[in-house]
Short mmCIF file of N, CA and C in Angstrom, two decimals:
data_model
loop_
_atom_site.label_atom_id
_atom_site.label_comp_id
_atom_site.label_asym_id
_atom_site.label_seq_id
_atom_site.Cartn_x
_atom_site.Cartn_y
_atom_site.Cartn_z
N UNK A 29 0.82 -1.20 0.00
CA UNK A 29 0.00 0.00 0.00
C UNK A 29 0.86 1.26 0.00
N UNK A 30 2.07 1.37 0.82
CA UNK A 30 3.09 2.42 1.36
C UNK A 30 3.87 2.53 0.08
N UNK A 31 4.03 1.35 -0.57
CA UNK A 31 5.55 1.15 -0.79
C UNK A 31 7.05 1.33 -0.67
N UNK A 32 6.29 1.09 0.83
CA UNK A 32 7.97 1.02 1.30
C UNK A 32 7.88 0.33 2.96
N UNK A 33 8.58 -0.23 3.34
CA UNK A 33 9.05 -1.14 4.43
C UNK A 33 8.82 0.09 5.54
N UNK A 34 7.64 -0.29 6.67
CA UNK A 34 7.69 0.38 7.51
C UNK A 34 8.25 -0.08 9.16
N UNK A 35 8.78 0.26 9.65
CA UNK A 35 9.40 -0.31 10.85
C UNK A 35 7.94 0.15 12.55
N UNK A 36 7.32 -1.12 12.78
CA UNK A 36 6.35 -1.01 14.03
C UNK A 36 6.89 -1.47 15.23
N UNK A 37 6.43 -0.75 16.13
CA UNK A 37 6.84 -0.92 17.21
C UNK A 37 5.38 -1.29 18.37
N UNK A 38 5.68 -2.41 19.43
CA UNK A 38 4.57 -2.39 19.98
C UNK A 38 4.57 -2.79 21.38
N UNK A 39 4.03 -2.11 22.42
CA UNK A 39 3.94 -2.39 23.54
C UNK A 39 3.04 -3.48 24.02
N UNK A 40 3.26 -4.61 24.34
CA UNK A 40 2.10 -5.51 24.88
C UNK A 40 2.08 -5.31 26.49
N UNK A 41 1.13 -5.90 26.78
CA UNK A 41 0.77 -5.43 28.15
C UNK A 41 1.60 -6.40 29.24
N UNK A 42 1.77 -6.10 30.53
CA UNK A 42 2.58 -7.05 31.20
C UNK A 42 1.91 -8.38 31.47
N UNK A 43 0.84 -8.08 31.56
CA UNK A 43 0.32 -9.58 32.26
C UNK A 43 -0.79 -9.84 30.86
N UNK A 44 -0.15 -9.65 29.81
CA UNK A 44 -1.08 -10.72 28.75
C UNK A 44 -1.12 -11.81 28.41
N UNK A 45 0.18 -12.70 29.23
CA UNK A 45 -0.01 -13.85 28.98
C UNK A 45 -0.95 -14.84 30.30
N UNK A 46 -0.54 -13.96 31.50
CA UNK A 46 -1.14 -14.32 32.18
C UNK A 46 -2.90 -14.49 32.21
N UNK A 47 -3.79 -13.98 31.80
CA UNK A 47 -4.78 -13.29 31.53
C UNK A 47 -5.29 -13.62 30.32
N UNK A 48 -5.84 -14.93 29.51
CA UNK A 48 -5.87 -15.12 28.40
C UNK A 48 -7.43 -14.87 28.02
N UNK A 49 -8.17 -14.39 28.80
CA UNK A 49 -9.80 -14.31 28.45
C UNK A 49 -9.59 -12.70 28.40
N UNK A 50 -8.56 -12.13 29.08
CA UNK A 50 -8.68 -10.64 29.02
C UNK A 50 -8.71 -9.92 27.77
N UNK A 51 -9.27 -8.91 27.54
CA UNK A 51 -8.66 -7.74 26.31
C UNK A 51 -8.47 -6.50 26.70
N UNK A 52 -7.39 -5.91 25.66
CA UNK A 52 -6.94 -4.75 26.46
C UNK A 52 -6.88 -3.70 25.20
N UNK A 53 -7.27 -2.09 25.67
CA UNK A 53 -7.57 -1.14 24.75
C UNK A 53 -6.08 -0.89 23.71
N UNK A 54 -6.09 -1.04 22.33
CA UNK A 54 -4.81 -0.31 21.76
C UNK A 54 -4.78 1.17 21.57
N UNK A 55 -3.89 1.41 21.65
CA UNK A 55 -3.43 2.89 21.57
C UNK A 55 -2.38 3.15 20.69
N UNK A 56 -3.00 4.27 19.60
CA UNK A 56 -1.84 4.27 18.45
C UNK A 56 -1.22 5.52 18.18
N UNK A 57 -0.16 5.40 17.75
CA UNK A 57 0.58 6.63 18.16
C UNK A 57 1.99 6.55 16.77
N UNK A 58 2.33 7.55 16.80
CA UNK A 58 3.47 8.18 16.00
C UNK A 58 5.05 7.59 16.52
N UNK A 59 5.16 6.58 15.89
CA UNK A 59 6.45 5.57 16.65
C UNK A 59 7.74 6.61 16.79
N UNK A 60 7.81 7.33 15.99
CA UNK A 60 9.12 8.05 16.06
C UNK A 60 9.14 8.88 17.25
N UNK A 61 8.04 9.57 17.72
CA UNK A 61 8.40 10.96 18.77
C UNK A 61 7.43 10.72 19.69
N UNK A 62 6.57 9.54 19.76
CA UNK A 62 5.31 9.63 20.86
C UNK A 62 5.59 8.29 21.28
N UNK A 63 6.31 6.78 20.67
CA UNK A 63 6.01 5.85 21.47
C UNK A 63 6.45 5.50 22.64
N UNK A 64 8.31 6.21 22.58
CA UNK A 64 8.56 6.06 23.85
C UNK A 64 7.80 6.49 25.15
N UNK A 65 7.60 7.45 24.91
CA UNK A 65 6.53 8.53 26.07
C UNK A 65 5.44 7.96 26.48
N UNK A 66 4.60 7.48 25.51
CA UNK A 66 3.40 6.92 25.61
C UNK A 66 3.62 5.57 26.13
N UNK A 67 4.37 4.63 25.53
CA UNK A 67 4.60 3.58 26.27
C UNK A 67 5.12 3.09 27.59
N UNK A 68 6.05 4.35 28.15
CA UNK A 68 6.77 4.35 29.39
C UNK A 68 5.47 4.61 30.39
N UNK A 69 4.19 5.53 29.78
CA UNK A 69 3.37 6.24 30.99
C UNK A 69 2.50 4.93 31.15
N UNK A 70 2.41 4.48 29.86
CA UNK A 70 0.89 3.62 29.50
C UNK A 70 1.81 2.40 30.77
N UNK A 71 3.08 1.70 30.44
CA UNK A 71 3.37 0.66 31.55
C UNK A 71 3.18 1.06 33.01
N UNK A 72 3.98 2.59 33.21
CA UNK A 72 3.95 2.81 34.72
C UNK A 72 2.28 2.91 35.11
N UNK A 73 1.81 3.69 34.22
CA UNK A 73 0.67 4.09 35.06
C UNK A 73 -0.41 2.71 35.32
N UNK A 74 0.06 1.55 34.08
CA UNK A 74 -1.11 0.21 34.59
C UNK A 74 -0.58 -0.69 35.53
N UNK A 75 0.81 -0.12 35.65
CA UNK A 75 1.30 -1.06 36.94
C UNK A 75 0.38 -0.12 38.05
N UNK A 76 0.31 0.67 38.02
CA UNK A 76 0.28 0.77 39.36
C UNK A 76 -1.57 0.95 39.62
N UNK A 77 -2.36 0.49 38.50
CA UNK A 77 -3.51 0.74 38.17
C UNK A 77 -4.34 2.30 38.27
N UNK A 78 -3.73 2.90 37.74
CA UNK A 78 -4.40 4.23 37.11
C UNK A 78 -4.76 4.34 35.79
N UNK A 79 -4.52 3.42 35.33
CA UNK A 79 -5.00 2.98 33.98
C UNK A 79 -4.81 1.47 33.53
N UNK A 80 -6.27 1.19 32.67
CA UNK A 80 -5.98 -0.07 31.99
C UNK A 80 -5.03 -0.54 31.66
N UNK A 81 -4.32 -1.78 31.61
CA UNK A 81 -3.60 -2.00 30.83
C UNK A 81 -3.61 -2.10 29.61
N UNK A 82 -2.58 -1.86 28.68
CA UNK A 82 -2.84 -1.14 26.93
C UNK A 82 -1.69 -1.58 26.11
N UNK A 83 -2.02 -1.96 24.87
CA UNK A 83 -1.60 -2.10 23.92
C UNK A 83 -0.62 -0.77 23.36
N UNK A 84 0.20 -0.47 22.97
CA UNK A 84 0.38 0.68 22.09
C UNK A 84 1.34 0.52 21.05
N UNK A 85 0.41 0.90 20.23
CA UNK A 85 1.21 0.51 18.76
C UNK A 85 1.59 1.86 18.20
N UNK A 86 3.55 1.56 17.94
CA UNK A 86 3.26 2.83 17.17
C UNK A 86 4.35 2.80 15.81
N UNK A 87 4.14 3.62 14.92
CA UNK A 87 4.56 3.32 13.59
C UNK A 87 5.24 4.47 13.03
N UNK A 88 6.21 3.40 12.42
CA UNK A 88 7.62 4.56 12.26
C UNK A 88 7.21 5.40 11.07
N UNK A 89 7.43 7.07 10.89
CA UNK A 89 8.00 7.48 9.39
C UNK A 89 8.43 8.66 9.62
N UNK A 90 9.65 8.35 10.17
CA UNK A 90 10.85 9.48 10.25
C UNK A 90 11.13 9.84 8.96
N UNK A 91 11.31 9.34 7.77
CA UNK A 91 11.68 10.02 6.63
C UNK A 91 10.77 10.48 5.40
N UNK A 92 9.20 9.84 6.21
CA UNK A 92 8.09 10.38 5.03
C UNK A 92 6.81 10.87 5.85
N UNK A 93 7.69 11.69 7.18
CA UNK A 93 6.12 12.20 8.29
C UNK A 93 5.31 12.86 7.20
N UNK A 94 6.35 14.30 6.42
CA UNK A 94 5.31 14.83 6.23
C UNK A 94 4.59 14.86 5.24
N UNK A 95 5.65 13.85 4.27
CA UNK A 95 4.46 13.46 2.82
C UNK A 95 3.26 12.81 3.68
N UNK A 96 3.49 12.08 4.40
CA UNK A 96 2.19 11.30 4.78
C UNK A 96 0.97 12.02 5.62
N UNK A 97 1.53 13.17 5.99
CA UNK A 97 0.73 13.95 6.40
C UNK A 97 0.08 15.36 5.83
N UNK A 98 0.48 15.58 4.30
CA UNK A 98 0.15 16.39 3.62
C UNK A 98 -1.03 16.75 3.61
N UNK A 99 -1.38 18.11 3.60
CA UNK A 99 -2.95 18.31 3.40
C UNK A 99 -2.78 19.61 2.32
N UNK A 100 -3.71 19.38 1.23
CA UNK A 100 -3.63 20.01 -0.01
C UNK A 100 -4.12 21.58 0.80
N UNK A 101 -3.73 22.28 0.06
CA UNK A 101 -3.70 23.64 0.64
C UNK A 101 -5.21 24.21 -0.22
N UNK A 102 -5.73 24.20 -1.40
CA UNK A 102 -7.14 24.48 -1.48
C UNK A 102 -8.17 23.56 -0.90
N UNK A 103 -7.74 22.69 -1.15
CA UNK A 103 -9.54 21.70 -0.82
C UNK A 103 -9.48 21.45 1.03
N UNK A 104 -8.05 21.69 1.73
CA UNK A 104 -8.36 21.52 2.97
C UNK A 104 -7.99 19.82 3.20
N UNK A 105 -8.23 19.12 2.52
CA UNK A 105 -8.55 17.60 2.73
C UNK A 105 -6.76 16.86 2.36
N UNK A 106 -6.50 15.79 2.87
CA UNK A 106 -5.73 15.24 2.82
C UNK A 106 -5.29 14.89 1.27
N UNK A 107 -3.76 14.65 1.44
CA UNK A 107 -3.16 14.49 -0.27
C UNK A 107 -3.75 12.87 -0.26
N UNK A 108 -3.31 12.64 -1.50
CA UNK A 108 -3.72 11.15 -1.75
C UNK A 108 -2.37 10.29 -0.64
N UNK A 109 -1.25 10.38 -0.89
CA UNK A 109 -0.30 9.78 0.31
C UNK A 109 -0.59 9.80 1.45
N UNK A 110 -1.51 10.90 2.31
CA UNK A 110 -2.05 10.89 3.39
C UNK A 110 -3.08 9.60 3.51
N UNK A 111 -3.84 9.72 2.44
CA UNK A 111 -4.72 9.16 2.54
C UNK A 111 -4.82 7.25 2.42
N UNK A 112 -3.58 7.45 1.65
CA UNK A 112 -2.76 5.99 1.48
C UNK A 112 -2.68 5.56 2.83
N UNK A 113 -1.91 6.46 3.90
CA UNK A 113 -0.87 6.58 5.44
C UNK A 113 -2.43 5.99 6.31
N UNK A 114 -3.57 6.97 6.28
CA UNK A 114 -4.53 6.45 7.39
C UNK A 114 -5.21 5.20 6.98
N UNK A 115 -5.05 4.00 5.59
CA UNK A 115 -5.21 3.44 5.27
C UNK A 115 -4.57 1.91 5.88
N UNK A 116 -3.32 2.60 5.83
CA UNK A 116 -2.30 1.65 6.18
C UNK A 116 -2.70 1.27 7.65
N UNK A 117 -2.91 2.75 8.49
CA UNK A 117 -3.05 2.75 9.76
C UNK A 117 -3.93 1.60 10.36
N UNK A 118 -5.26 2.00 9.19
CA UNK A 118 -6.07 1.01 9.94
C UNK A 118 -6.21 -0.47 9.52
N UNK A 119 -5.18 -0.48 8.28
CA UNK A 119 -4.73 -1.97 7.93
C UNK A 119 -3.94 -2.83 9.19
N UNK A 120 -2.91 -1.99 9.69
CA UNK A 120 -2.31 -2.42 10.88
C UNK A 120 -3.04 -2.39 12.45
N UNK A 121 -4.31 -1.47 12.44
CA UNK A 121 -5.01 -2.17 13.53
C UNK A 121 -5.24 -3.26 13.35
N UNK A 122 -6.38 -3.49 12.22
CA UNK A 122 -7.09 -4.74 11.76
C UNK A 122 -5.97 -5.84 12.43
N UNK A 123 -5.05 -5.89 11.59
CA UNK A 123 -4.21 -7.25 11.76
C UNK A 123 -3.98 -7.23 13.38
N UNK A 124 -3.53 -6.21 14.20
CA UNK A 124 -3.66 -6.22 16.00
C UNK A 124 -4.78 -6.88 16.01
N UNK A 125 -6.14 -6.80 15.48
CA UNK A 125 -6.90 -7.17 16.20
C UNK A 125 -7.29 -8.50 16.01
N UNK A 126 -6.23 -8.95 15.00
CA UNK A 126 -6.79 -10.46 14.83
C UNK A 126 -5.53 -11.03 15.19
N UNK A 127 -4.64 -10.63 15.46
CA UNK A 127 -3.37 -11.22 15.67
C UNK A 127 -3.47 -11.27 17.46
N UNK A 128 -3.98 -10.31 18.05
CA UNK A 128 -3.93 -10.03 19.47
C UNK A 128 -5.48 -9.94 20.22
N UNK A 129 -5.88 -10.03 21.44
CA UNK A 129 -6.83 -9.55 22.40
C UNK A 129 -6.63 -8.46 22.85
N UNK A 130 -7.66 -7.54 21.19
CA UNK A 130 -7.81 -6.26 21.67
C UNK A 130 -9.21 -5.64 22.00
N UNK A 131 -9.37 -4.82 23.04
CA UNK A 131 -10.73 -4.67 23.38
C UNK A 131 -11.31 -3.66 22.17
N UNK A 132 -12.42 -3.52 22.60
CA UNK A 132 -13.48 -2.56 21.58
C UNK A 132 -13.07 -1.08 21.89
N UNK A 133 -11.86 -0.91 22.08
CA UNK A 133 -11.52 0.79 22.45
C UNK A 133 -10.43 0.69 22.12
N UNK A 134 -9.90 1.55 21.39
CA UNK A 134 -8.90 2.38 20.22
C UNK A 134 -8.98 3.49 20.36
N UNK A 135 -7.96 3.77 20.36
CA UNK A 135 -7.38 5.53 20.67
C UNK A 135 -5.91 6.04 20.00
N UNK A 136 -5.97 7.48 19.24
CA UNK A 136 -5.29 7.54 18.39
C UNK A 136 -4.53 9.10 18.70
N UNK A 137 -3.05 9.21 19.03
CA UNK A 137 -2.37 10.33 19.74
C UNK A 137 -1.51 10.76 19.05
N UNK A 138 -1.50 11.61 18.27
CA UNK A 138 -1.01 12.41 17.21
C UNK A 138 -0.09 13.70 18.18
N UNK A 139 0.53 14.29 17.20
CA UNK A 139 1.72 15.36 17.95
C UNK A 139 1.70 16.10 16.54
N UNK A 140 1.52 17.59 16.40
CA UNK A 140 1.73 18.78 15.44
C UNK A 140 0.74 18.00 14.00
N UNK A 141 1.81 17.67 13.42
CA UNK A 141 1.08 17.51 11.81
C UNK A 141 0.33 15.88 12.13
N UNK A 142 1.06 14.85 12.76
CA UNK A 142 0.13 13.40 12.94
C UNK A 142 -1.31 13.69 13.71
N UNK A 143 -1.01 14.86 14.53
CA UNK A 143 -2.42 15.51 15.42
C UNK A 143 -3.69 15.42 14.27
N UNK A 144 -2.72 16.68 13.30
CA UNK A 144 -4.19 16.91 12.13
C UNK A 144 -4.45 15.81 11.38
N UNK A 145 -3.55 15.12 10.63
CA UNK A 145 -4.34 14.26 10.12
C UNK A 145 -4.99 12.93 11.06
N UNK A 146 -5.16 13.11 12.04
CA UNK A 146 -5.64 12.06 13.23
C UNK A 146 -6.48 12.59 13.18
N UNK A 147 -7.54 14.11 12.78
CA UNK A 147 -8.32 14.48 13.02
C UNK A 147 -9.16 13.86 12.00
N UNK A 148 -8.62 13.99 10.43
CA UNK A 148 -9.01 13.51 9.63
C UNK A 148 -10.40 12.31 9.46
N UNK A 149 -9.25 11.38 10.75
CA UNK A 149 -10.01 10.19 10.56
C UNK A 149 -11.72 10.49 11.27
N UNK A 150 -11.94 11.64 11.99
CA UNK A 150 -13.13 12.00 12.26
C UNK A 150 -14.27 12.14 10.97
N UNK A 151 -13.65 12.43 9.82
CA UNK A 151 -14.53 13.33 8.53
C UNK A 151 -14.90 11.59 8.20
N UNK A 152 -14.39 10.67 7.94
CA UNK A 152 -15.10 9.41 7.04
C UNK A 152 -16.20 8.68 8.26
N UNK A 153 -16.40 7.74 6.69
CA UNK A 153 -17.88 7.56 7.23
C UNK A 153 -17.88 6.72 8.38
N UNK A 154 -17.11 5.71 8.38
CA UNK A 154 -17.08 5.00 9.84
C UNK A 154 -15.74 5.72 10.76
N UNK A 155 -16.06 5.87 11.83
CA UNK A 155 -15.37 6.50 12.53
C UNK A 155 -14.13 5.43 13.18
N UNK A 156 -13.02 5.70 13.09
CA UNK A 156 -11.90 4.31 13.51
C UNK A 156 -12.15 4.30 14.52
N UNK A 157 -11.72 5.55 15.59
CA UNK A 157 -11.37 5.43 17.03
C UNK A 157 -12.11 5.62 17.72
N UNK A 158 -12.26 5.37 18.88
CA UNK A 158 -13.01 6.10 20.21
C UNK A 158 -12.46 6.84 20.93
N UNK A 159 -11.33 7.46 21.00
CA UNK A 159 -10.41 8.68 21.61
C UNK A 159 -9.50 9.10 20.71
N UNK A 160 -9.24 10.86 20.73
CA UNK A 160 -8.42 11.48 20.02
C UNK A 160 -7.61 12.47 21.16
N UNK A 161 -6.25 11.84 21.04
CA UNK A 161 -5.66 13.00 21.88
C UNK A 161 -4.86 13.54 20.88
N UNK A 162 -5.25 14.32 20.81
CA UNK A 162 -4.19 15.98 19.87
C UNK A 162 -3.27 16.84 20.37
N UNK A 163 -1.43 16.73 20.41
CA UNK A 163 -0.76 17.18 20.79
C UNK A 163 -0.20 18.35 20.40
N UNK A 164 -0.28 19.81 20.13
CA UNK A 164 -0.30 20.57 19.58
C UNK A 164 -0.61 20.45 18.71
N UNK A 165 -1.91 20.34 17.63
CA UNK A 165 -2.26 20.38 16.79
C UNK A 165 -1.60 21.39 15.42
N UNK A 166 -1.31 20.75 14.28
CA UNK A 166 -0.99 21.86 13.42
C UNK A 166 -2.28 21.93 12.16
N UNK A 167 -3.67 22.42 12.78
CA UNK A 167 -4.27 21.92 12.73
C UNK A 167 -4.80 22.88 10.89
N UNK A 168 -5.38 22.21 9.68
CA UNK A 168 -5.43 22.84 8.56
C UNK A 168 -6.56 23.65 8.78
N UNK A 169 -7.04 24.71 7.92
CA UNK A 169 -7.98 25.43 7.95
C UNK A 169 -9.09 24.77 7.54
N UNK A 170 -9.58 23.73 7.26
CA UNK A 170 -10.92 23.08 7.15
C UNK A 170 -11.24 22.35 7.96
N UNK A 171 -9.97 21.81 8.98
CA UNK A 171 -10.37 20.99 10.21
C UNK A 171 -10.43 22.55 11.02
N UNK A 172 -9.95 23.51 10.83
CA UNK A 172 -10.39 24.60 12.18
C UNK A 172 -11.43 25.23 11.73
N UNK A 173 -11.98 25.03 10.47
CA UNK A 173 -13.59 25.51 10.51
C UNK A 173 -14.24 24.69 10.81
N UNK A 174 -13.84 23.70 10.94
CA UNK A 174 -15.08 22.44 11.45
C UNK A 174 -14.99 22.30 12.75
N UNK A 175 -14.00 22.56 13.70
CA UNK A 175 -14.09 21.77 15.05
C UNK A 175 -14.06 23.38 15.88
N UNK A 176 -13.94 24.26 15.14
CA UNK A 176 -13.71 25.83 16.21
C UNK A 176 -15.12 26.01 15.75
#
């Protein structure tokens, strides 16, 4: 779909083997600049139960963030490579969710330009996620006429 070899990274939960009827929420994120962060809080904080324990998947593209995050400057709407990128995205849930015990909650944490097009995935017709956290948004002028 990409064409090109993407490098994933993924946090499984500590006690998933223990726990085989359990499922646990994934959380997807920008492998290059959000997984460490996200994955260090997501372990501490379910050890110590302030949060579920969680999946977090996150996916590399240090050398094509921002083709993949392009948003055409008249129409507002994502380039076609963007649109390839949130494709992929949810190609690689899918397979989490058949490869792993993941619960019915997905959540998707974007930083500057991965923020906006994370917003994106709000405009189609089935909605992917059930949480959007937006880290400084760099957000385009058709997603800030729609959500301001």
């Amino acid at each position: 779909m990409l064409g090109t070899e993407r490098n994933i990274k993924v946090l499984k939960p500590r006690n998933y083997a223990e726990n085989p009827e359990k499922t646990y929420p994934l959380i997807v994120v920008d492998g290059d600049y959000l997984f460490e962060p996200v994955a260090g809080n997501v372990d501490y904080l379910s050890y110590w139960d302030q949060m579920p324990e969680s999946f977090v998947l996150g996916i590399n593209q240090r050398k094509s963030r921002y083709d993949e995050t392009a948003i055409n400057r008249e129409s507002g709407l994502p380039e076609s490579q963007s649109t390839d990128f949130m494709d992929f995205i949810m190609e690689v849930v899918a397979t989490m969710k058949e490869e792993y015990r993941i619960a019915p909650f997905t959540v998707i944490i974007g930083k500057d330009v991965t923020a906006n097009l994370a917003t994106y995935f709000l405009m189609r017709k089935k909605v992917a996620f059930d949480a959007y956290l937006n880290i400084g948004p760099d957000h385009s002028t058709l997603i800030n006429s729609i959500i301001w």
